[in-house]
Coordinates of C-alpha atoms and ligand atoms in Angstrom, one line a residue:
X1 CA 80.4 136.2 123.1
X2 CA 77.9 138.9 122.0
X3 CA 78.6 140.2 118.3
X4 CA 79.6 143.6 119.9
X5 CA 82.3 142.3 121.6
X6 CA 83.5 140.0 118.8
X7 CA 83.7 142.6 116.2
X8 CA 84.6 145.5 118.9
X9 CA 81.0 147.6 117.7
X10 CA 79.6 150.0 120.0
X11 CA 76.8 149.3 121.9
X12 CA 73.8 151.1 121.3
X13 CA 70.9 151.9 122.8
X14 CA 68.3 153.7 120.4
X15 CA 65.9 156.1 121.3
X16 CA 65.9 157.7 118.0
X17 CA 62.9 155.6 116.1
X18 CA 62.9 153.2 113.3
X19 CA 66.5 154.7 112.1
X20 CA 68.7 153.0 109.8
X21 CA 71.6 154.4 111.1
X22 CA 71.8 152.0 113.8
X23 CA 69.9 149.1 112.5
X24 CA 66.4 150.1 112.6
X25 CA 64.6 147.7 114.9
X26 CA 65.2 144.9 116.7
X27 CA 63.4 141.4 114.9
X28 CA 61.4 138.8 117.2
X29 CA 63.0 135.0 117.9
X30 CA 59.9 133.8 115.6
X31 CA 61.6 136.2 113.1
X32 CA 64.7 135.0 113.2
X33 CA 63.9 131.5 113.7
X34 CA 62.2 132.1 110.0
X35 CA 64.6 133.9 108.2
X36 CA 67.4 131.2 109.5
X37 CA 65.0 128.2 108.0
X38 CA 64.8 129.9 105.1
X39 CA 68.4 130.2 104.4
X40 CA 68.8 126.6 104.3
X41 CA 65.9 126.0 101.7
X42 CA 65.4 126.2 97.9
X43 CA 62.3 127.7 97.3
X44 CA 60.7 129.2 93.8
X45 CA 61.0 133.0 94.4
X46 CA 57.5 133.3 92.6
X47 CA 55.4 131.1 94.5
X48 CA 56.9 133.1 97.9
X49 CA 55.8 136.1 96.0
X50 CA 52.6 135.0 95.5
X51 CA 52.2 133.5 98.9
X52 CA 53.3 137.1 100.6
X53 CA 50.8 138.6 98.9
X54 CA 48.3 136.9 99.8
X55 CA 49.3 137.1 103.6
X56 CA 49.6 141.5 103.1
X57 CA 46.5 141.2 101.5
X58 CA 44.7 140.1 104.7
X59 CA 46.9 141.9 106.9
X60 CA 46.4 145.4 105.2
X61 CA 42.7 145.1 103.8
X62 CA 44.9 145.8 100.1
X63 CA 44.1 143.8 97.0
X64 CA 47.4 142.4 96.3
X65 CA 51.3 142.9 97.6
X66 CA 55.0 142.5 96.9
X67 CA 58.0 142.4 98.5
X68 CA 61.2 144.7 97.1
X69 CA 64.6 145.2 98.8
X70 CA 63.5 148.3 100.7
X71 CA 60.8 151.2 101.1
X72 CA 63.4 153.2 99.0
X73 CA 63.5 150.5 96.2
X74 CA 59.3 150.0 96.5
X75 CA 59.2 153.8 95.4
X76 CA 61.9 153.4 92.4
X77 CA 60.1 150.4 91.3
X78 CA 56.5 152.0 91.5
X79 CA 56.9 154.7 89.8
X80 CA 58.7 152.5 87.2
X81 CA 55.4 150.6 87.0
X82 CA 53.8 153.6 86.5
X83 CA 56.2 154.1 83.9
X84 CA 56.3 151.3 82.2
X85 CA 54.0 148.7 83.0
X86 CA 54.4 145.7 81.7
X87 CA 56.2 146.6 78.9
X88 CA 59.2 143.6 78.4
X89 CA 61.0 146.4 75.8
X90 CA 60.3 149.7 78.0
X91 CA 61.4 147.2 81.1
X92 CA 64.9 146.5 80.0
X93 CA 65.6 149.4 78.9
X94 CA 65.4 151.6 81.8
X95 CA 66.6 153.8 83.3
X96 CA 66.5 155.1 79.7
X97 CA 63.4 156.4 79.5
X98 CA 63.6 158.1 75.9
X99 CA 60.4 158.4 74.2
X100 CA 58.4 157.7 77.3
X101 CA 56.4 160.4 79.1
X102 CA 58.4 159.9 82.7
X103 CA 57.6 163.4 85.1
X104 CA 56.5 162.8 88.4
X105 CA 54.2 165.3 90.7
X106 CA 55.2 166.0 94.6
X107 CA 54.4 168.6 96.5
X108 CA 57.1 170.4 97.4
X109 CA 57.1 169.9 100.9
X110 CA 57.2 165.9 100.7
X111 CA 60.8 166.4 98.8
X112 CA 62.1 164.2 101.8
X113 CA 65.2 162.9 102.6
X114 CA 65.6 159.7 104.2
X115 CA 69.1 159.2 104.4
X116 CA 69.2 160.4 100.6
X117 CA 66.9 162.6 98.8
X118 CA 63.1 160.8 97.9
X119 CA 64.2 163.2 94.2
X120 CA 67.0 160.3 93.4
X121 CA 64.9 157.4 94.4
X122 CA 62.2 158.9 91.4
X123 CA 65.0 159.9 89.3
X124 CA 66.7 156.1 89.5
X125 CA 63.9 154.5 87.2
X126 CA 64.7 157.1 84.6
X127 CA 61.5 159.6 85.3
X128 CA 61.5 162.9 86.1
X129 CA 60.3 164.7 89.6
X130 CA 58.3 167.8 89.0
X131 CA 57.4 170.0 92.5
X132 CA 54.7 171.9 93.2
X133 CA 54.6 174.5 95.9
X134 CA 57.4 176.0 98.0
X135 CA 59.4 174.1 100.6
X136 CA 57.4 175.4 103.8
X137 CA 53.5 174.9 101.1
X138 CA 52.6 173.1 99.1
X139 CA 48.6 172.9 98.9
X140 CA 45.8 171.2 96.9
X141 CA 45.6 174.3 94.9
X142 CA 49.4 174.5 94.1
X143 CA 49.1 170.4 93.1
X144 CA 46.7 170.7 90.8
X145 CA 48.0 173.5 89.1
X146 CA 50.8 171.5 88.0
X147 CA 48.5 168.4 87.5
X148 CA 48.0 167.8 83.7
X149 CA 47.6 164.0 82.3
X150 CA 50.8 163.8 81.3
X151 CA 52.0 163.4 84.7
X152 CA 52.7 159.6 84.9
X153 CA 52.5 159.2 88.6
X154 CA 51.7 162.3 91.8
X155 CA 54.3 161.1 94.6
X156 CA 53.1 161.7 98.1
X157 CA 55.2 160.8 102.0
X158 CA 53.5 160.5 105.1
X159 CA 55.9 160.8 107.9
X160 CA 56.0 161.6 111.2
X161 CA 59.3 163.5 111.2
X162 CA 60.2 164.1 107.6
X163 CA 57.3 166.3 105.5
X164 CA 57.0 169.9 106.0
X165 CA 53.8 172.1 106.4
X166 CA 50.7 171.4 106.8
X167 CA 49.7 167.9 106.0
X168 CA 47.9 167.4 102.5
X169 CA 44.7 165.5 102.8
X170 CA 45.3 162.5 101.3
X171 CA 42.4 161.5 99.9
X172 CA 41.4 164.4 98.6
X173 CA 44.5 164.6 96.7
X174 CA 43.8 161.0 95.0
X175 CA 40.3 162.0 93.8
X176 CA 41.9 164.7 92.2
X177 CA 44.9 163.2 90.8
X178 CA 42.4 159.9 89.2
X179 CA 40.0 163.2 87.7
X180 CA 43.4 163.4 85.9
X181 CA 44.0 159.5 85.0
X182 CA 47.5 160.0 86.7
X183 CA 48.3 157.1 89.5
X184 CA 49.4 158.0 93.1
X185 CA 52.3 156.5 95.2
X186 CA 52.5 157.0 98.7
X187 CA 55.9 156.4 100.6
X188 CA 54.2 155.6 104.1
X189 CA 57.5 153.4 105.0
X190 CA 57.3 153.7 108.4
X191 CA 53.3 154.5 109.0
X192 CA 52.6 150.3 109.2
X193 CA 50.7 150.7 112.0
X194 CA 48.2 152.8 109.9
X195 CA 48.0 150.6 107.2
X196 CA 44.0 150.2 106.9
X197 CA 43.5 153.8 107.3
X198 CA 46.4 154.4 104.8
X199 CA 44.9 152.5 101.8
X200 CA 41.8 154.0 102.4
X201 CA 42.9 157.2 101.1
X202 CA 43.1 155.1 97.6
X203 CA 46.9 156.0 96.3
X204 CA 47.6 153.2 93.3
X205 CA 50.5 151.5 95.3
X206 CA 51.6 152.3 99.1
X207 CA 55.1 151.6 100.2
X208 CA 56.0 150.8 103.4
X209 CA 59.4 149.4 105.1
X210 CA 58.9 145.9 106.3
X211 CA 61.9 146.1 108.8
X212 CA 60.3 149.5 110.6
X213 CA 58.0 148.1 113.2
X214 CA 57.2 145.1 111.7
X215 CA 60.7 144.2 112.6
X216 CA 61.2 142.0 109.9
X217 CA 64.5 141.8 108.2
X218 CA 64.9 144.6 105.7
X219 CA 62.4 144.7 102.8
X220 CA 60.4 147.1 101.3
X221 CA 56.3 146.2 100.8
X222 CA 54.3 147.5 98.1
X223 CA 50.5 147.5 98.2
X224 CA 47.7 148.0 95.4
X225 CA 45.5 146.5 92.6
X226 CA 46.6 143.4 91.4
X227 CA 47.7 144.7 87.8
X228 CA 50.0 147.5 89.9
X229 CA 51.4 144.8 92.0
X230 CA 52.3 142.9 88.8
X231 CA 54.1 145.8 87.1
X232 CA 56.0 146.4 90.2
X233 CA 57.5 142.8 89.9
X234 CA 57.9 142.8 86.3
X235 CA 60.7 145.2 87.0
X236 CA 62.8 142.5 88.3
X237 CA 63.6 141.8 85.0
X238 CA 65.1 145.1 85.2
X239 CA 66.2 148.1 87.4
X240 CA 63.9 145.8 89.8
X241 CA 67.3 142.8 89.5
X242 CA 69.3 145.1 92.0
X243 CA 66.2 145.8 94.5
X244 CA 64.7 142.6 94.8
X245 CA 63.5 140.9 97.9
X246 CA 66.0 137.8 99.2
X247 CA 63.8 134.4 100.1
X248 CA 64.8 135.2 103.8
X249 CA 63.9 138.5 103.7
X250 CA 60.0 136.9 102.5
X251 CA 60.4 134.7 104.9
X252 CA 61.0 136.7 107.6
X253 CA 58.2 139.4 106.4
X254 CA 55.6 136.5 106.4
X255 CA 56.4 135.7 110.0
X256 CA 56.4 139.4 111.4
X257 CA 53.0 139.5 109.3
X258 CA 51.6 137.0 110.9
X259 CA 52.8 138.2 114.3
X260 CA 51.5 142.0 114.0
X261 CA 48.5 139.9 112.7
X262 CA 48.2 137.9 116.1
X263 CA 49.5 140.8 118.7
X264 CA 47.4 142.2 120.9
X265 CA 47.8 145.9 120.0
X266 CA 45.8 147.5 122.5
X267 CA 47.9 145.9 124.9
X268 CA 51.2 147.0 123.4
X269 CA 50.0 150.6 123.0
X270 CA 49.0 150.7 126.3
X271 CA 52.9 149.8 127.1
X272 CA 54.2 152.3 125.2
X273 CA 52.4 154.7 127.2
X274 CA 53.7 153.4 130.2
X275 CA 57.1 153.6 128.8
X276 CA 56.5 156.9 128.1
X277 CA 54.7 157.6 131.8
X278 CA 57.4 156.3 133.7
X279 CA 60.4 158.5 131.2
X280 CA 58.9 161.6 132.2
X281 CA 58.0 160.6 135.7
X282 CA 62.2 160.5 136.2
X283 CA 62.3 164.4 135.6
X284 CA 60.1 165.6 138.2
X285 CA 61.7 167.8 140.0
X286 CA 64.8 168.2 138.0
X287 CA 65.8 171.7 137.3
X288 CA 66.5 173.0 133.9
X289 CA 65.0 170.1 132.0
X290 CA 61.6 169.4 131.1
X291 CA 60.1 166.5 129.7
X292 CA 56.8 166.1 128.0
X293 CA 54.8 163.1 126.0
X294 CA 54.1 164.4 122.4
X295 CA 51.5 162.8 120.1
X296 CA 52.7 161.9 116.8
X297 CA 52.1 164.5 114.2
X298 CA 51.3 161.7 111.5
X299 CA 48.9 159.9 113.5
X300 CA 50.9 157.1 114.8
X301 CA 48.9 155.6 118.0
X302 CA 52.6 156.1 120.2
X303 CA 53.7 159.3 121.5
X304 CA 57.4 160.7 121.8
X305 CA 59.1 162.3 124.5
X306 CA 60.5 166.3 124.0
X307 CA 62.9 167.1 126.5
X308 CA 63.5 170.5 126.5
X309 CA 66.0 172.1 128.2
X310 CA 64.6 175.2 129.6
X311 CA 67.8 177.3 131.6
X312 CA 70.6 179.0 129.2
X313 CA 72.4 177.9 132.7
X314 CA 72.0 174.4 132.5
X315 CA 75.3 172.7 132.2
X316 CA 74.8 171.6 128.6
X317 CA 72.3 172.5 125.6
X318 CA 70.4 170.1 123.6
X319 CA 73.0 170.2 121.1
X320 CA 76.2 169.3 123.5
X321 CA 73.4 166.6 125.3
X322 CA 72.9 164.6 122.1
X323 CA 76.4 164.7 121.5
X324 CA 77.6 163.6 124.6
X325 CA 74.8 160.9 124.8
X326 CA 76.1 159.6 121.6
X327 CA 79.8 159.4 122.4
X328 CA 79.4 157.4 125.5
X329 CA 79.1 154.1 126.5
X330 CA 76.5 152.7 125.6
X331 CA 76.0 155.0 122.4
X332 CA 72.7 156.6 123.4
X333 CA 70.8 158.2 120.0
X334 CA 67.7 160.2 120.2
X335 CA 65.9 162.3 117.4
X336 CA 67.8 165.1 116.7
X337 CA 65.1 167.6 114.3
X338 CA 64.6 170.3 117.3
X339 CA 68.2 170.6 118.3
X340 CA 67.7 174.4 117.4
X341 CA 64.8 174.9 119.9
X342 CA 66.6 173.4 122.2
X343 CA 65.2 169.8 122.5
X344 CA 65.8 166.2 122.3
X345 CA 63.0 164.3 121.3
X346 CA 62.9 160.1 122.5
X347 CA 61.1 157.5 120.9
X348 CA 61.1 155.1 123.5
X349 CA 59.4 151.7 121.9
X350 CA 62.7 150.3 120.7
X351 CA 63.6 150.0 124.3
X352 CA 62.9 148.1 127.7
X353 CA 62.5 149.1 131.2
X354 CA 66.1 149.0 132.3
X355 CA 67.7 150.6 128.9
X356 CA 64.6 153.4 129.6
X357 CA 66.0 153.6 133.3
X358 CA 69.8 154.2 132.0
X359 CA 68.8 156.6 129.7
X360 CA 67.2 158.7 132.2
X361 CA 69.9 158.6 134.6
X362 CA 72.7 159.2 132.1
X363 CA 70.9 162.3 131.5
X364 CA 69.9 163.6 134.8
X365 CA 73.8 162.7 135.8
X366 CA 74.9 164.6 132.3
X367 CA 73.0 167.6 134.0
X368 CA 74.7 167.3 137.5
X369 CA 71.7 166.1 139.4
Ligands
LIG1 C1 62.6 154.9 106.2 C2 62.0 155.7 105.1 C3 62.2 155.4 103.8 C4 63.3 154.4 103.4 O1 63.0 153.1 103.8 P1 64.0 151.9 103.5 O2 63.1 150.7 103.8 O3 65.1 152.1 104.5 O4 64.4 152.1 102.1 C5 61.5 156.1 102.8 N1 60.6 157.0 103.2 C6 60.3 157.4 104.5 C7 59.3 158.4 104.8 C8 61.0 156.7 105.5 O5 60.7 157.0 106.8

């Protein structure tokens, strides 16, 4: 019996990304194999710790690595590091961050929400968010106005769907936030796939979502100089208690690791693109509709599909489409961000061949053709 039938869920079929609402990604039989053998096992937490670090180490090119609960958790706990340090006293008593200089830099425009807003996941340690810029810009210039070295950490997201305007240059923002002494976190939770090219913009400690396309269970990696790694899990004995990583959920990171590590990635981009290929090759010559491959915005080496629907007489909008796709049966959810311009936009990469096939014909049949 599958679990969907013994719990009566619905079945999904997700064209919609990495997205928590529906469980994110779907984990390898190495991965699960891992994260079962670790449920039987006593381990000491710290020696797993260390032992994950070193394998994100060689994975990313970074000096040293932990694992947290989640992406959302890795940014609490970094910018309590940034915080805190060390500090045993300053530690336990957060989030009370009396007497501690605790504001925050973002640009405006990487104010993201995630599910909740990236503003509580700062404000949970106990520090402060200050923005710079206006929701549609936020530039260098505006940054560094606000940039003074009493700013205990800048906060910056890469995202392929979340951010707004035009992208900050990364690395240019670092130099200028180190002129100032004041550490960087970047929230790049579901940018794995960048991950050298990431930490060669230089931000203090990088976050990233271990259950994105990694597919492991759900865990949260943060990435930096050994002394940053280390103040990030000295929280534990604090706010850190309530975030921290389970040995399965180390386990199972350690396996995806070394899978992404061993995967031939050329080959899998080239079947993404095929995916893709063969998506938009089902609405030729289908009126009102079309469907195009989009690069990602963020750099991501897998494009998305944008299905526009191009007739105010086609039977439904892109609004009453993702509606109706998500009501039947299976449950089919795609990115909904350009509703209002009339499109649905697919990431296909969570799926195979024959859920890529249904999809396209539920549509096609949702439009009467
Ligand atoms: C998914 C995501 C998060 C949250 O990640 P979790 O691992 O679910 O906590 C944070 N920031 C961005 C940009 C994300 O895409």
């Amino acid at each position: 019996m599958t679990l969907h039938d013994k719990y009566a869920l619905s079945k999904v079929i997700n064209a919609a990304g990495t997205f928590t609402p529906v469980g994110v990604s779907r984990s390898s039989a190495g991965v699960s194999e891992a994260v079962a053998q670790a449920l039987g096992q006593f381990v000491v937490m710290s020696e797993l710790q260390d032992v994950a670090s070193q394998a994100i180490a060689r994975w990313s090119g970074g000096q040293a690595g932990t694992v947290v609960h989640c992406a959302a958790a890795g940014i609490t706990l970094a910018i309590a590091a940034a915080m805190v340090g060390t500090d045993a006293e300053r530690i336990a008593a957060l989030p009370d961050a009396e007497g501690v200089r605790n504001q925050v830099l973002m640009p405006r425009t990487h104010a993201v929400n995630y599910g909740h807003s990236i503003l509580q996941a700062v404000r949970l340690s106990g520090a402060r968010p200050l923005l710079a810029g206006t929701d549609a810009h936020c530039g260098i210039d505006e940054l560094e106005a606000q940039m003074i070295n009493l700013n205990i950490a800048c906060l910056l997201v890469v995202s392929s769907r979340l951010t707004h305007g035009t992208a900050l240059d990364l690395e240019r923002v670092v130099a200028m936030a180190h002129r100032f002494d004041v550490p960087v976190v970047l929230d790049a939770a579901a940018q794995d796939w960048r991950v050298a090219q990431l930490l060669a913009a230089g931000a203090d400690m990088t976050v990233f979502s271990a259950q994105k396309y990694l597919a492991a269970p759900t865990a949260g990696i943060v990435i930096g100089r050994q002394h940053w790694v280390d103040a990030v899990r000295a929280q534990e004995n604090g706010i850190g208690r309530g975030m921290k990583a389970s040995k399965e959920a180390l386990l199972g990171v350690l396996q995806a690791i070394a899978e992404r590590e061993q995967l031939d990635s050329g080959a899998w981009f080239a079947l993404q693109d095929e995916k893709v290929r063969c998506f938009i090759a089902a609405f030729t010559g289908i009126n009102d509709v079309t469907a195009r491959a989009v690069a990602d915005p963020a750099g991501m080496p897998m494009s998305r599909v944008h299905l526009s629907i191009t007739s105010v007489s086609a039977r439904l909008n892109a609004s009453a489409l993702a509606k109706v796709l998500k009501g039947g049966s299976p449950s089919i959810w795609v990115m909904e961000h350009l509703l209002a311009e009339n499109q649905l936009v697919l990431e296909l990469t969570m799926l195979d061949a024959a859920e890529i096939d249904q999809v396209a014909s539920r549509i096609t049949a949702l439009l009467g053709q």
